[in-house]
């Protein structure tokens, strides 16, 4: 079987060109800011590229990322991004470029994967095309978030596994890819065991995997699992914090309330209302919600970071074609279709154990639903007998997807880039640029009610030497309020109100620029404000001169 044939090159090239254009266009400007999570990955990559150390001063760390300050940064996305900062200057574009490039490669890998499984070029091309224009995949591949890195290595691992087993080679490189996926994003952890079982079943049943290949595969899997165990032992709850179901502080309170409100003998109520059943019910709700029409095609989740509020993660026509696509795949080959369906069924596990199914947690599904959508389209094309009806269907298909796609682009660039700015820390960007522009005008600049993440925002936009950032972390003041300093700029957790007057005062300095969050109760009238897109005050600015 040839993966690429001459006529296929052109269509695949066009699809890749579309995917690249959508992911690279205005990448440094939309989203308009950089979230703390993105900044952690971007600035740590820059710090290692420049100094060989992360922002905490650790030399080339790999397993200890979660051990300092509770910052959940995994190593693979950071080390992949390091070479880009060897070549280019620090910027949002460069920070997001590795993710965008991998997003384009996801499209290529999906084509290869579908071709490997079903040996049907039309299905592979259409699947790749739907992934190229997928709003779910587009949204996260235009950011420096870790799920996109994990998805690339996830797809690469499956593709390599099929290639190696089919070619009578030992599945070594596929295990390496899975290792990199696990150390790209914690959401791979709940997926990995069932993915291994699914691959082993597919290898034995479909690919006629040899015993030697199977043993090699499980040795590789064992190494990955031991590595995860080592990380958990080193970092403890810092690594498993995303699994919030078991640590719900209101669990017992909710259970007691349910027991009080129920009727019947106490032992019966406790038999059905207890912690294990509470957890099972929550897991079930979270898992089913990941596949619900509301999540997929209407409103997705409350977070304004991971999605556009006004739409779902897939286009509305996809809802119909996904259902038909299951029938189409089973018509092609029952066992191969079951393998794809298994991948889809385990794709919702990160959202199940992590709480509400954010788009980022269930991001693996973004690369699998396009296969079903493509299958649904081909199912209708094959089953529409009359030529005129087929032409009408094609016209309706192209029209509906063109409108849905155009609507998404309008929402993303024309609306979301504006109203979603604060979710991407736009006001922090404005504040950081304000400080950089006024740094030499004041003896001291103090930013109140802030964190180390806010300090990294300032370091990024001011292009501060990473060594000074490492020094700021090492020399941070640990009194009642932690603070971080660089030259005459201080980021502190404190909100200064100077007692009854509510007027901030700094006696030891002749001139001070004091910036603090709007919710800091200072009754003094600020000299200026930093506002969000809707005109709400986010930061208050005080200019204090003697």
Short mmCIF file of C-alpha atoms in Angstrom, two decimals:
data_model
loop_
_atom_site.label_atom_id
_atom_site.label_comp_id
_atom_site.label_asym_id
_atom_site.label_seq_id
_atom_site.Cartn_x
_atom_site.Cartn_y
_atom_site.Cartn_z
CA UNK A 1 0.00 0.00 0.00
CA UNK A 2 1.36 3.40 -0.99
CA UNK A 3 0.58 6.21 1.43
CA UNK A 4 1.15 8.89 -1.21
CA UNK A 5 0.28 8.65 -4.92
CA UNK A 6 0.91 11.36 -7.55
CA UNK A 7 -2.70 12.70 -7.71
CA UNK A 8 -2.82 12.71 -3.92
CA UNK A 9 0.16 15.04 -3.59
CA UNK A 10 -1.69 18.02 -4.99
CA UNK A 11 -4.79 17.65 -2.81
CA UNK A 12 -2.73 16.99 0.29
CA UNK A 13 -0.50 19.98 -0.48
CA UNK A 14 -3.57 22.23 -0.74
CA UNK A 15 -4.88 20.90 2.58
CA UNK A 16 -1.51 21.47 4.25
CA UNK A 17 -1.39 24.99 2.80
CA UNK A 18 -4.85 25.70 4.24
CA UNK A 19 -3.85 24.29 7.62
CA UNK A 20 -0.65 26.34 7.72
CA UNK A 21 -2.35 29.57 6.63
CA UNK A 22 -5.01 29.25 9.31
CA UNK A 23 -2.50 28.52 12.06
CA UNK A 24 0.17 31.08 11.15
CA UNK A 25 -2.00 34.06 10.17
CA UNK A 26 -1.61 36.83 12.80
CA UNK A 27 -0.28 34.22 15.24
CA UNK A 28 1.62 36.81 17.25
CA UNK A 29 -1.39 39.15 17.53
CA UNK A 30 -4.42 36.89 18.01
CA UNK A 31 -4.95 35.94 20.79
CA UNK A 32 -4.13 39.48 21.87
CA UNK A 33 -2.33 38.53 25.09
CA UNK A 34 -0.56 35.59 26.68
CA UNK A 35 -2.09 33.61 29.53
CA UNK A 36 -0.03 32.62 32.57
CA UNK A 37 0.08 28.99 31.41
CA UNK A 38 1.31 30.00 27.97
CA UNK A 39 3.80 32.39 29.52
CA UNK A 40 5.17 29.63 31.75
CA UNK A 41 5.99 27.51 28.72
CA UNK A 42 7.25 30.37 26.56
CA UNK A 43 9.46 32.12 29.10
CA UNK A 44 10.86 28.87 30.52
CA UNK A 45 11.85 27.86 26.99
CA UNK A 46 13.48 31.23 26.48
CA UNK A 47 15.25 31.00 29.85
CA UNK A 48 16.69 27.56 29.06
CA UNK A 49 17.71 28.68 25.58
CA UNK A 50 19.60 31.64 27.05
CA UNK A 51 20.98 30.21 30.31
CA UNK A 52 20.40 26.44 30.41
CA UNK A 53 18.16 26.97 33.46
CA UNK A 54 14.43 27.41 33.98
CA UNK A 55 12.98 30.48 35.71
CA UNK A 56 13.52 28.79 39.08
CA UNK A 57 17.25 28.39 38.44
CA UNK A 58 17.22 24.61 37.86
CA UNK A 59 19.75 23.40 35.29
CA UNK A 60 18.05 21.46 32.44
CA UNK A 61 15.31 19.98 34.66
CA UNK A 62 13.14 17.12 33.48
CA UNK A 63 11.26 15.46 36.34
CA UNK A 64 11.07 18.29 38.89
CA UNK A 65 8.99 20.90 37.09
CA UNK A 66 5.97 20.55 39.36
CA UNK A 67 8.00 20.66 42.51
CA UNK A 68 8.56 24.42 42.69
CA UNK A 69 5.85 26.98 43.34
CA UNK A 70 3.10 24.66 42.14
CA UNK A 71 3.65 25.60 38.50
CA UNK A 72 2.43 22.71 36.29
CA UNK A 73 4.89 22.92 33.40
CA UNK A 74 5.81 19.66 31.67
CA UNK A 75 9.22 19.37 30.01
CA UNK A 76 8.57 18.27 26.41
CA UNK A 77 6.75 21.41 25.16
CA UNK A 78 9.46 23.56 26.74
CA UNK A 79 12.45 21.70 25.29
CA UNK A 80 10.85 21.52 21.84
CA UNK A 81 10.51 25.31 21.90
CA UNK A 82 14.08 26.00 23.04
CA UNK A 83 15.72 25.87 19.55
CA UNK A 84 13.29 28.51 18.29
CA UNK A 85 14.72 30.96 20.82
CA UNK A 86 18.22 30.11 19.64
CA UNK A 87 17.16 31.37 16.22
CA UNK A 88 14.65 34.13 16.97
CA UNK A 89 14.02 36.85 19.54
CA UNK A 90 11.50 36.57 22.38
CA UNK A 91 7.94 37.22 21.14
CA UNK A 92 4.44 35.77 21.20
CA UNK A 93 4.84 34.66 17.59
CA UNK A 94 8.00 32.67 18.29
CA UNK A 95 6.53 31.25 21.51
CA UNK A 96 3.47 29.92 19.68
CA UNK A 97 5.25 28.88 16.50
CA UNK A 98 6.21 25.33 17.66
CA UNK A 99 2.61 24.55 18.56
CA UNK A 100 1.32 25.91 15.26
CA UNK A 101 3.87 23.87 13.30
CA UNK A 102 2.90 20.71 15.17
CA UNK A 103 -0.73 21.55 14.45
CA UNK A 104 0.04 21.41 10.72
CA UNK A 105 1.89 18.12 11.19
CA UNK A 106 -1.20 16.76 13.00
CA UNK A 107 -3.07 17.16 9.71
CA UNK A 108 -0.41 15.18 7.86
CA UNK A 109 -0.32 12.48 10.54
CA UNK A 110 -4.08 12.09 10.50
CA UNK A 111 -3.98 11.57 6.74
CA UNK A 112 -1.32 8.87 7.15
CA UNK A 113 -3.17 7.23 10.05
CA UNK A 114 -6.50 6.98 8.22
CA UNK A 115 -4.72 5.73 5.10
CA UNK A 116 -2.93 3.09 7.19
CA UNK A 117 -6.11 1.87 8.85
CA UNK A 118 -8.63 1.91 5.99
CA UNK A 119 -6.42 2.22 2.86
CA UNK A 120 -8.91 4.69 1.40
CA UNK A 121 -7.45 7.89 -0.01
CA UNK A 122 -10.72 9.83 -0.19
CA UNK A 123 -11.43 9.17 3.51
CA UNK A 124 -7.85 10.10 4.48
CA UNK A 125 -7.88 13.35 2.49
CA UNK A 126 -11.29 14.43 3.73
CA UNK A 127 -10.34 13.61 7.34
CA UNK A 128 -7.20 15.73 6.99
CA UNK A 129 -9.20 18.57 5.48
CA UNK A 130 -11.75 18.57 8.28
CA UNK A 131 -8.94 18.64 10.83
CA UNK A 132 -7.28 21.51 8.95
CA UNK A 133 -10.39 23.69 9.37
CA UNK A 134 -11.50 22.31 12.75
CA UNK A 135 -12.30 25.18 15.18
CA UNK A 136 -11.35 22.95 18.12
CA UNK A 137 -7.94 22.12 16.71
CA UNK A 138 -7.35 25.59 15.33
CA UNK A 139 -8.05 27.29 18.64
CA UNK A 140 -5.49 25.37 20.67
CA UNK A 141 -2.86 24.93 17.97
CA UNK A 142 -2.65 28.73 17.83
CA UNK A 143 -1.51 28.81 21.45
CA UNK A 144 1.48 27.52 23.41
CA UNK A 145 -0.64 25.12 25.46
CA UNK A 146 0.62 21.63 26.21
CA UNK A 147 -2.29 19.47 24.88
CA UNK A 148 -1.34 20.28 21.30
CA UNK A 149 2.18 18.92 21.82
CA UNK A 150 0.75 15.76 23.38
CA UNK A 151 -1.68 15.28 20.49
CA UNK A 152 1.16 15.39 17.97
CA UNK A 153 3.14 12.68 19.76
CA UNK A 154 -0.07 10.70 20.37
CA UNK A 155 -0.82 10.60 16.62
CA UNK A 156 2.85 9.99 15.82
CA UNK A 157 2.95 7.09 18.29
CA UNK A 158 -0.10 5.39 16.75
CA UNK A 159 1.20 5.94 13.20
CA UNK A 160 4.65 4.58 14.10
CA UNK A 161 3.15 1.59 15.92
CA UNK A 162 1.16 0.54 12.85
CA UNK A 163 4.14 1.18 10.57
CA UNK A 164 6.57 -0.78 12.74
CA UNK A 165 4.31 -3.75 13.43
CA UNK A 166 3.16 -3.94 9.82
CA UNK A 167 6.75 -3.78 8.59
CA UNK A 168 7.83 -6.55 10.99
CA UNK A 169 9.96 -4.08 12.93
CA UNK A 170 10.20 -3.80 16.70
CA UNK A 171 7.86 -1.06 18.04
CA UNK A 172 10.58 1.05 19.62
CA UNK A 173 10.04 4.48 18.09
CA UNK A 174 6.31 4.30 18.76
CA UNK A 175 7.06 3.76 22.47
CA UNK A 176 9.39 6.77 22.43
CA UNK A 177 6.64 8.89 20.87
CA UNK A 178 4.21 7.77 23.59
CA UNK A 179 6.79 8.65 26.23
CA UNK A 180 7.03 12.16 24.79
CA UNK A 181 3.22 12.43 24.68
CA UNK A 182 2.94 11.52 28.37
CA UNK A 183 5.58 14.10 29.29
CA UNK A 184 3.88 16.75 27.18
CA UNK A 185 0.53 16.83 28.96
CA UNK A 186 -0.85 15.22 32.11
CA UNK A 187 -4.10 14.45 30.27
CA UNK A 188 -2.25 11.58 28.56
CA UNK A 189 -2.06 9.67 31.85
CA UNK A 190 -5.69 8.44 31.98
CA UNK A 191 -5.60 7.72 28.24
CA UNK A 192 -2.31 5.84 28.12
CA UNK A 193 -3.28 2.47 29.76
CA UNK A 194 -6.37 2.01 27.57
CA UNK A 195 -4.50 3.25 24.51
CA UNK A 196 -1.90 0.53 25.13
CA UNK A 197 -4.64 -2.12 25.37
CA UNK A 198 -6.29 -0.80 22.18
CA UNK A 199 -3.00 -0.83 20.27
CA UNK A 200 -2.15 -4.31 21.49
CA UNK A 201 -5.59 -5.58 20.42
CA UNK A 202 -5.26 -3.94 17.01
CA UNK A 203 -1.72 -5.23 16.59
CA UNK A 204 -2.66 -8.82 17.45
CA UNK A 205 -6.03 -8.94 15.69
CA UNK A 206 -5.42 -6.90 12.55
CA UNK A 207 -1.66 -6.59 12.08
CA UNK A 208 -0.77 -10.12 13.25
CA UNK A 209 1.78 -8.83 15.72
CA UNK A 210 4.53 -11.27 16.59
CA UNK A 211 5.38 -12.32 20.13
CA UNK A 212 8.74 -10.55 19.93
CA UNK A 213 7.05 -7.34 18.83
CA UNK A 214 4.47 -7.65 21.61
CA UNK A 215 7.14 -8.18 24.28
CA UNK A 216 9.15 -5.21 22.99
CA UNK A 217 6.02 -3.08 22.99
CA UNK A 218 5.17 -3.91 26.60
CA UNK A 219 8.77 -3.32 27.69
CA UNK A 220 8.51 0.17 26.22
CA UNK A 221 5.14 0.67 27.89
CA UNK A 222 6.61 -0.48 31.20
CA UNK A 223 9.37 2.11 30.90
CA UNK A 224 6.81 4.88 30.30
CA UNK A 225 4.73 3.77 33.29
CA UNK A 226 7.77 3.61 35.57
CA UNK A 227 8.70 7.13 34.47
CA UNK A 228 5.22 8.39 35.39
CA UNK A 229 5.45 6.67 38.78
CA UNK A 230 8.82 8.37 39.35
CA UNK A 231 7.30 11.76 38.56
CA UNK A 232 4.40 11.15 40.96
CA UNK A 233 6.78 10.07 43.73
CA UNK A 234 8.95 13.15 43.18
CA UNK A 235 6.16 15.69 42.83
CA UNK A 236 3.28 14.12 44.75
CA UNK A 237 -0.04 15.93 44.53
CA UNK A 238 1.46 18.66 42.37
CA UNK A 239 1.37 16.21 39.47
CA UNK A 240 -2.07 14.72 40.16
CA UNK A 241 -3.78 18.00 41.06
CA UNK A 242 -5.86 17.97 37.87
CA UNK A 243 -7.73 14.87 39.11
CA UNK A 244 -10.02 17.01 41.25
CA UNK A 245 -12.90 14.56 41.68
CA UNK A 246 -11.23 12.80 44.62
CA UNK A 247 -10.19 16.03 46.32
CA UNK A 248 -13.55 17.81 46.16
CA UNK A 249 -13.69 19.73 49.48
CA UNK A 250 -17.49 19.80 49.38
CA UNK A 251 -17.91 16.09 48.71
CA UNK A 252 -18.84 15.07 52.25
CA UNK A 253 -21.00 18.15 52.72
CA UNK A 254 -22.99 17.32 49.56
CA UNK A 255 -23.34 13.67 50.55
CA UNK A 256 -24.60 14.58 54.05
CA UNK A 257 -27.13 16.96 52.51
CA UNK A 258 -28.39 14.25 50.14
CA UNK A 259 -28.73 11.79 53.04
CA UNK A 260 -30.71 14.32 55.10
CA UNK A 261 -33.05 15.10 52.23
CA UNK A 262 -33.67 11.45 51.28
CA UNK A 263 -36.25 9.18 52.88
CA UNK A 264 -36.00 5.60 54.10
CA UNK A 265 -33.88 3.71 56.64
CA UNK A 266 -30.49 5.29 57.33
CA UNK A 267 -28.51 2.21 56.24
CA UNK A 268 -30.34 2.22 52.89
CA UNK A 269 -29.60 5.89 52.34
CA UNK A 270 -25.92 5.35 53.18
CA UNK A 271 -25.80 2.33 50.90
CA UNK A 272 -26.61 4.48 47.86
CA UNK A 273 -25.35 7.87 49.04
CA UNK A 274 -21.66 7.61 49.85
CA UNK A 275 -18.27 8.72 48.60
CA UNK A 276 -17.67 5.91 46.08
CA UNK A 277 -21.09 6.45 44.47
CA UNK A 278 -20.59 10.23 44.53
CA UNK A 279 -17.31 9.86 42.65
CA UNK A 280 -18.81 7.35 40.18
CA UNK A 281 -21.71 9.70 39.42
CA UNK A 282 -19.37 12.65 38.89
CA UNK A 283 -17.11 10.61 36.62
CA UNK A 284 -20.10 9.46 34.60
CA UNK A 285 -21.46 13.00 34.26
CA UNK A 286 -18.10 14.42 33.17
CA UNK A 287 -17.48 11.63 30.69
CA UNK A 288 -20.89 11.80 29.02
CA UNK A 289 -20.75 15.60 28.90
CA UNK A 290 -17.61 15.42 26.75
CA UNK A 291 -19.67 13.80 23.97
CA UNK A 292 -22.85 15.81 24.48
CA UNK A 293 -24.25 17.91 21.61
CA UNK A 294 -24.23 20.95 23.90
CA UNK A 295 -20.49 20.68 24.55
CA UNK A 296 -19.56 19.73 21.00
CA UNK A 297 -21.81 22.00 18.94
CA UNK A 298 -23.29 24.76 21.12
CA UNK A 299 -21.54 26.45 24.05
CA UNK A 300 -18.61 24.26 25.13
CA UNK A 301 -17.30 25.37 28.55
CA UNK A 302 -17.31 28.53 30.70
CA UNK A 303 -13.61 29.26 30.17
CA UNK A 304 -13.05 32.01 27.65
CA UNK A 305 -9.50 30.79 27.07
CA UNK A 306 -10.16 27.43 25.46
CA UNK A 307 -13.11 28.28 23.26
CA UNK A 308 -15.42 30.89 21.83
CA UNK A 309 -18.53 31.12 23.98
CA UNK A 310 -20.95 31.50 21.07
CA UNK A 311 -20.14 28.16 19.42
CA UNK A 312 -19.16 24.56 20.06
CA UNK A 313 -15.98 22.70 19.31
CA UNK A 314 -17.21 21.30 16.00
CA UNK A 315 -19.27 22.73 13.15
CA UNK A 316 -22.99 22.11 13.37
CA UNK A 317 -23.13 19.97 10.16
CA UNK A 318 -20.57 17.66 11.81
CA UNK A 319 -23.23 16.46 14.24
CA UNK A 320 -25.10 14.71 11.42
CA UNK A 321 -22.05 13.40 9.61
CA UNK A 322 -20.41 12.02 12.77
CA UNK A 323 -23.37 9.68 13.29
CA UNK A 324 -23.36 8.55 9.66
CA UNK A 325 -19.58 8.23 9.77
CA UNK A 326 -19.76 5.42 12.31
CA UNK A 327 -21.94 3.39 9.91
CA UNK A 328 -19.58 4.16 7.03
CA UNK A 329 -16.46 3.02 8.89
CA UNK A 330 -18.11 -0.22 10.01
CA UNK A 331 -19.17 -0.82 6.45
CA UNK A 332 -15.52 -0.54 5.36
CA UNK A 333 -14.14 -2.86 8.04
CA UNK A 334 -15.69 -3.83 11.36
CA UNK A 335 -12.48 -4.42 13.32
CA UNK A 336 -10.66 -1.35 12.01
CA UNK A 337 -13.71 0.80 12.69
CA UNK A 338 -13.83 -0.57 16.23
CA UNK A 339 -10.24 0.52 16.74
CA UNK A 340 -11.07 4.10 15.73
CA UNK A 341 -14.14 4.03 17.95
CA UNK A 342 -11.99 2.84 20.86
CA UNK A 343 -9.66 5.79 20.36
CA UNK A 344 -12.67 8.11 20.42
CA UNK A 345 -14.12 6.51 23.54
CA UNK A 346 -10.89 6.88 25.52
CA UNK A 347 -10.40 10.45 24.27
CA UNK A 348 -12.90 11.75 26.82
CA UNK A 349 -11.09 10.30 29.84
CA UNK A 350 -8.98 13.40 30.70
CA UNK A 351 -12.13 15.47 31.07
CA UNK A 352 -13.76 12.73 33.10
CA UNK A 353 -11.11 12.69 35.84
CA UNK A 354 -10.20 16.36 35.60
CA UNK A 355 -13.62 17.79 36.31
CA UNK A 356 -15.60 19.86 33.84
CA UNK A 357 -14.67 18.77 30.29
CA UNK A 358 -12.65 21.73 29.09
CA UNK A 359 -11.74 21.70 25.40
CA UNK A 360 -8.07 21.40 26.35
CA UNK A 361 -8.62 18.29 28.47
CA UNK A 362 -10.51 16.48 25.69
CA UNK A 363 -8.32 17.84 22.91
CA UNK A 364 -7.43 14.35 21.66
CA UNK A 365 -10.99 14.08 20.32
CA UNK A 366 -10.36 17.05 18.02
CA UNK A 367 -8.25 14.82 15.74
CA UNK A 368 -10.65 11.86 15.79
CA UNK A 369 -14.07 13.36 15.12
CA UNK A 370 -12.89 14.57 11.66
CA UNK A 371 -12.56 10.90 10.67
CA UNK A 372 -16.23 10.33 11.45
CA UNK A 373 -17.28 13.57 9.73
CA UNK A 374 -15.39 12.54 6.61
CA UNK A 375 -16.96 9.09 6.75
CA UNK A 376 -20.43 10.60 7.06
CA UNK A 377 -19.93 12.75 3.97
CA UNK A 378 -18.70 9.78 1.95
CA UNK A 379 -21.59 7.66 3.25
CA UNK A 380 -24.14 10.08 1.83
CA UNK A 381 -22.24 10.52 -1.43
CA UNK A 382 -22.21 6.76 -1.95
CA UNK A 383 -25.86 6.27 -1.05
CA UNK A 384 -27.36 9.12 -3.05
CA UNK A 385 -28.18 7.30 -6.27
CA UNK A 386 -29.61 10.01 -8.46
CA UNK A 387 -27.11 12.33 -10.09
CA UNK A 388 -29.15 15.50 -9.54
CA UNK A 389 -29.64 14.73 -5.89
CA UNK A 390 -25.91 14.11 -5.54
CA UNK A 391 -25.15 17.50 -7.12
CA UNK A 392 -27.66 19.18 -4.80
CA UNK A 393 -26.10 17.44 -1.81
CA UNK A 394 -22.58 18.55 -2.81
CA UNK A 395 -23.75 22.14 -3.25
CA UNK A 396 -25.48 22.10 0.15
CA UNK A 397 -22.45 20.48 1.73
CA UNK A 398 -20.00 23.03 0.37
CA UNK A 399 -22.35 25.92 1.19
CA UNK A 400 -23.01 24.82 4.78
CA UNK A 401 -19.35 24.21 5.61
CA UNK A 402 -18.22 27.40 3.86
CA UNK A 403 -20.72 29.43 5.87
CA UNK A 404 -19.87 27.65 9.14
CA UNK A 405 -16.16 28.10 8.51
CA UNK A 406 -16.56 31.76 7.54
CA UNK A 407 -18.69 32.32 10.62
CA UNK A 408 -15.97 30.86 12.81
CA UNK A 409 -13.26 33.03 11.28
CA UNK A 410 -15.43 36.11 11.78
CA UNK A 411 -16.11 35.17 15.41
CA UNK A 412 -12.43 34.42 16.08
CA UNK A 413 -10.83 37.47 14.47
CA UNK A 414 -13.71 39.95 14.50
CA UNK A 415 -15.20 39.31 17.95
CA UNK A 416 -13.27 36.88 20.14
CA UNK A 417 -9.96 38.70 19.56
CA UNK A 418 -11.63 41.70 21.22
CA UNK A 419 -14.04 40.46 23.90
CA UNK A 420 -11.79 37.51 24.82
CA UNK A 421 -8.77 39.73 25.40
CA UNK A 422 -8.93 39.73 29.18
CA UNK A 423 -9.01 35.92 29.27
CA UNK A 424 -5.64 36.11 27.52
CA UNK A 425 -4.28 38.63 30.06
CA UNK A 426 -4.60 41.67 27.79
CA UNK A 427 -4.66 44.09 30.74
CA UNK A 428 -1.48 42.49 32.12
CA UNK A 429 0.14 43.12 28.75
CA UNK A 430 -0.99 46.75 28.84
CA UNK A 431 0.25 47.12 32.42
CA UNK A 432 3.63 45.53 31.59
CA UNK A 433 4.14 47.83 28.60
CA UNK A 434 3.15 50.82 30.73
CA UNK A 435 5.81 49.93 33.30
CA UNK A 436 8.45 49.36 30.62
CA UNK A 437 7.72 52.79 29.11
CA UNK A 438 7.81 54.61 32.47
CA UNK A 439 10.53 52.68 34.23
CA UNK A 440 13.10 55.49 34.16
CA UNK A 441 10.68 58.20 35.27
CA UNK A 442 10.21 56.95 38.83
CA UNK A 443 12.39 55.98 41.77
CA UNK A 444 10.18 52.96 42.39
CA UNK A 445 7.40 51.18 40.53
CA UNK A 446 5.27 48.92 42.71
CA UNK A 447 2.60 46.56 41.40
CA UNK A 448 0.32 45.27 44.14
CA UNK A 449 -1.81 42.14 44.41
CA UNK A 450 0.33 40.23 41.94
CA UNK A 451 2.07 36.87 41.59
CA UNK A 452 5.19 35.41 40.04
CA UNK A 453 3.13 34.74 36.92
CA UNK A 454 2.40 38.48 36.67
CA UNK A 455 6.12 39.15 37.10
CA UNK A 456 6.86 36.79 34.18
CA UNK A 457 4.42 38.80 32.04
CA UNK A 458 6.44 41.95 32.76
CA UNK A 459 9.72 40.09 32.15
CA UNK A 460 8.42 38.90 28.78
CA UNK A 461 7.17 42.24 27.46
CA UNK A 462 10.20 44.09 28.83
CA UNK A 463 12.54 41.38 27.49
CA UNK A 464 14.32 41.09 30.83
CA UNK A 465 17.40 38.88 30.97
CA UNK A 466 16.33 35.44 32.29
CA UNK A 467 19.21 35.55 34.79
CA UNK A 468 17.53 38.51 36.49
CA UNK A 469 14.26 36.58 36.61
CA UNK A 470 16.04 33.63 38.23
CA UNK A 471 17.59 36.04 40.71
CA UNK A 472 14.18 37.53 41.47
CA UNK A 473 12.82 34.08 42.30
CA UNK A 474 15.83 33.15 44.42
CA UNK A 475 15.90 36.48 46.27
CA UNK A 476 12.14 36.88 46.67
CA UNK A 477 11.03 38.28 50.01
CA UNK A 478 9.04 35.77 52.04
CA UNK A 479 7.43 37.87 54.75
CA UNK A 480 3.69 38.22 55.11
CA UNK A 481 3.58 39.11 51.43
CA UNK A 482 5.89 37.56 48.83
CA UNK A 483 7.47 40.02 46.40
CA UNK A 484 9.67 39.84 43.30
CA UNK A 485 12.00 42.62 42.21
CA UNK A 486 13.93 43.63 39.11
CA UNK A 487 15.80 46.94 39.34
CA UNK A 488 13.32 49.55 40.62
CA UNK A 489 10.24 47.45 39.80
CA UNK A 490 8.60 45.39 42.54
CA UNK A 491 5.74 42.92 42.19
CA UNK A 492 4.11 42.16 45.53
CA UNK A 493 1.08 40.34 46.87
CA UNK A 494 0.30 43.28 49.15
CA UNK A 495 -2.43 45.86 48.68
CA UNK A 496 -1.20 49.08 50.34
CA UNK A 497 -3.95 51.25 51.81
CA UNK A 498 -2.03 53.14 54.53
CA UNK A 499 -4.57 52.73 57.29
CA UNK A 500 -7.66 54.89 57.72
CA UNK A 501 -6.99 57.34 54.93
CA UNK A 502 -6.88 54.62 52.30
CA UNK A 503 -4.15 56.53 50.50
CA UNK A 504 -1.01 54.60 49.45
CA UNK A 505 2.18 56.16 50.73
CA UNK A 506 5.86 55.28 50.28
CA UNK A 507 7.91 57.65 52.40
CA UNK A 508 11.36 56.47 51.37
CA UNK A 509 10.96 57.34 47.67
CA UNK A 510 10.60 60.71 45.97
CA UNK A 511 8.51 59.41 43.10
CA UNK A 512 6.48 56.23 42.90
CA UNK A 513 4.27 54.68 40.26
CA UNK A 514 1.88 52.40 42.11
CA UNK A 515 -0.37 49.98 40.17
CA UNK A 516 -2.89 47.73 41.86
CA UNK A 517 -5.96 45.65 41.00
CA UNK A 518 -9.32 47.34 40.98
CA UNK A 519 -10.56 45.28 43.94
CA UNK A 520 -7.82 46.64 46.23
CA UNK A 521 -9.73 48.99 48.57
CA UNK A 522 -8.00 52.32 48.19
CA UNK A 523 -10.31 55.25 48.68
CA UNK A 524 -7.87 57.64 47.05
CA UNK A 525 -8.75 58.64 43.52
CA UNK A 526 -6.41 56.96 41.00
CA UNK A 527 -4.61 59.06 38.42
CA UNK A 528 -5.53 56.63 35.67
CA UNK A 529 -6.98 53.20 34.94
CA UNK A 530 -6.19 50.23 32.73
CA UNK A 531 -9.49 48.93 31.38
CA UNK A 532 -10.69 45.82 29.59
CA UNK A 533 -12.44 45.79 26.21
CA UNK A 534 -15.83 46.49 27.80
CA UNK A 535 -14.55 49.52 29.71
CA UNK A 536 -14.34 47.86 33.11
CA UNK A 537 -11.50 48.97 35.37
CA UNK A 538 -8.89 46.23 35.87
CA UNK A 539 -5.87 48.14 37.23
CA UNK A 540 -5.70 51.41 39.18
CA UNK A 541 -2.68 53.65 38.67
CA UNK A 542 -1.38 56.06 41.32
CA UNK A 543 1.38 58.60 40.73
CA UNK A 544 2.96 59.68 44.01
CA UNK A 545 5.48 62.54 44.09
CA UNK A 546 6.96 64.42 47.02
#
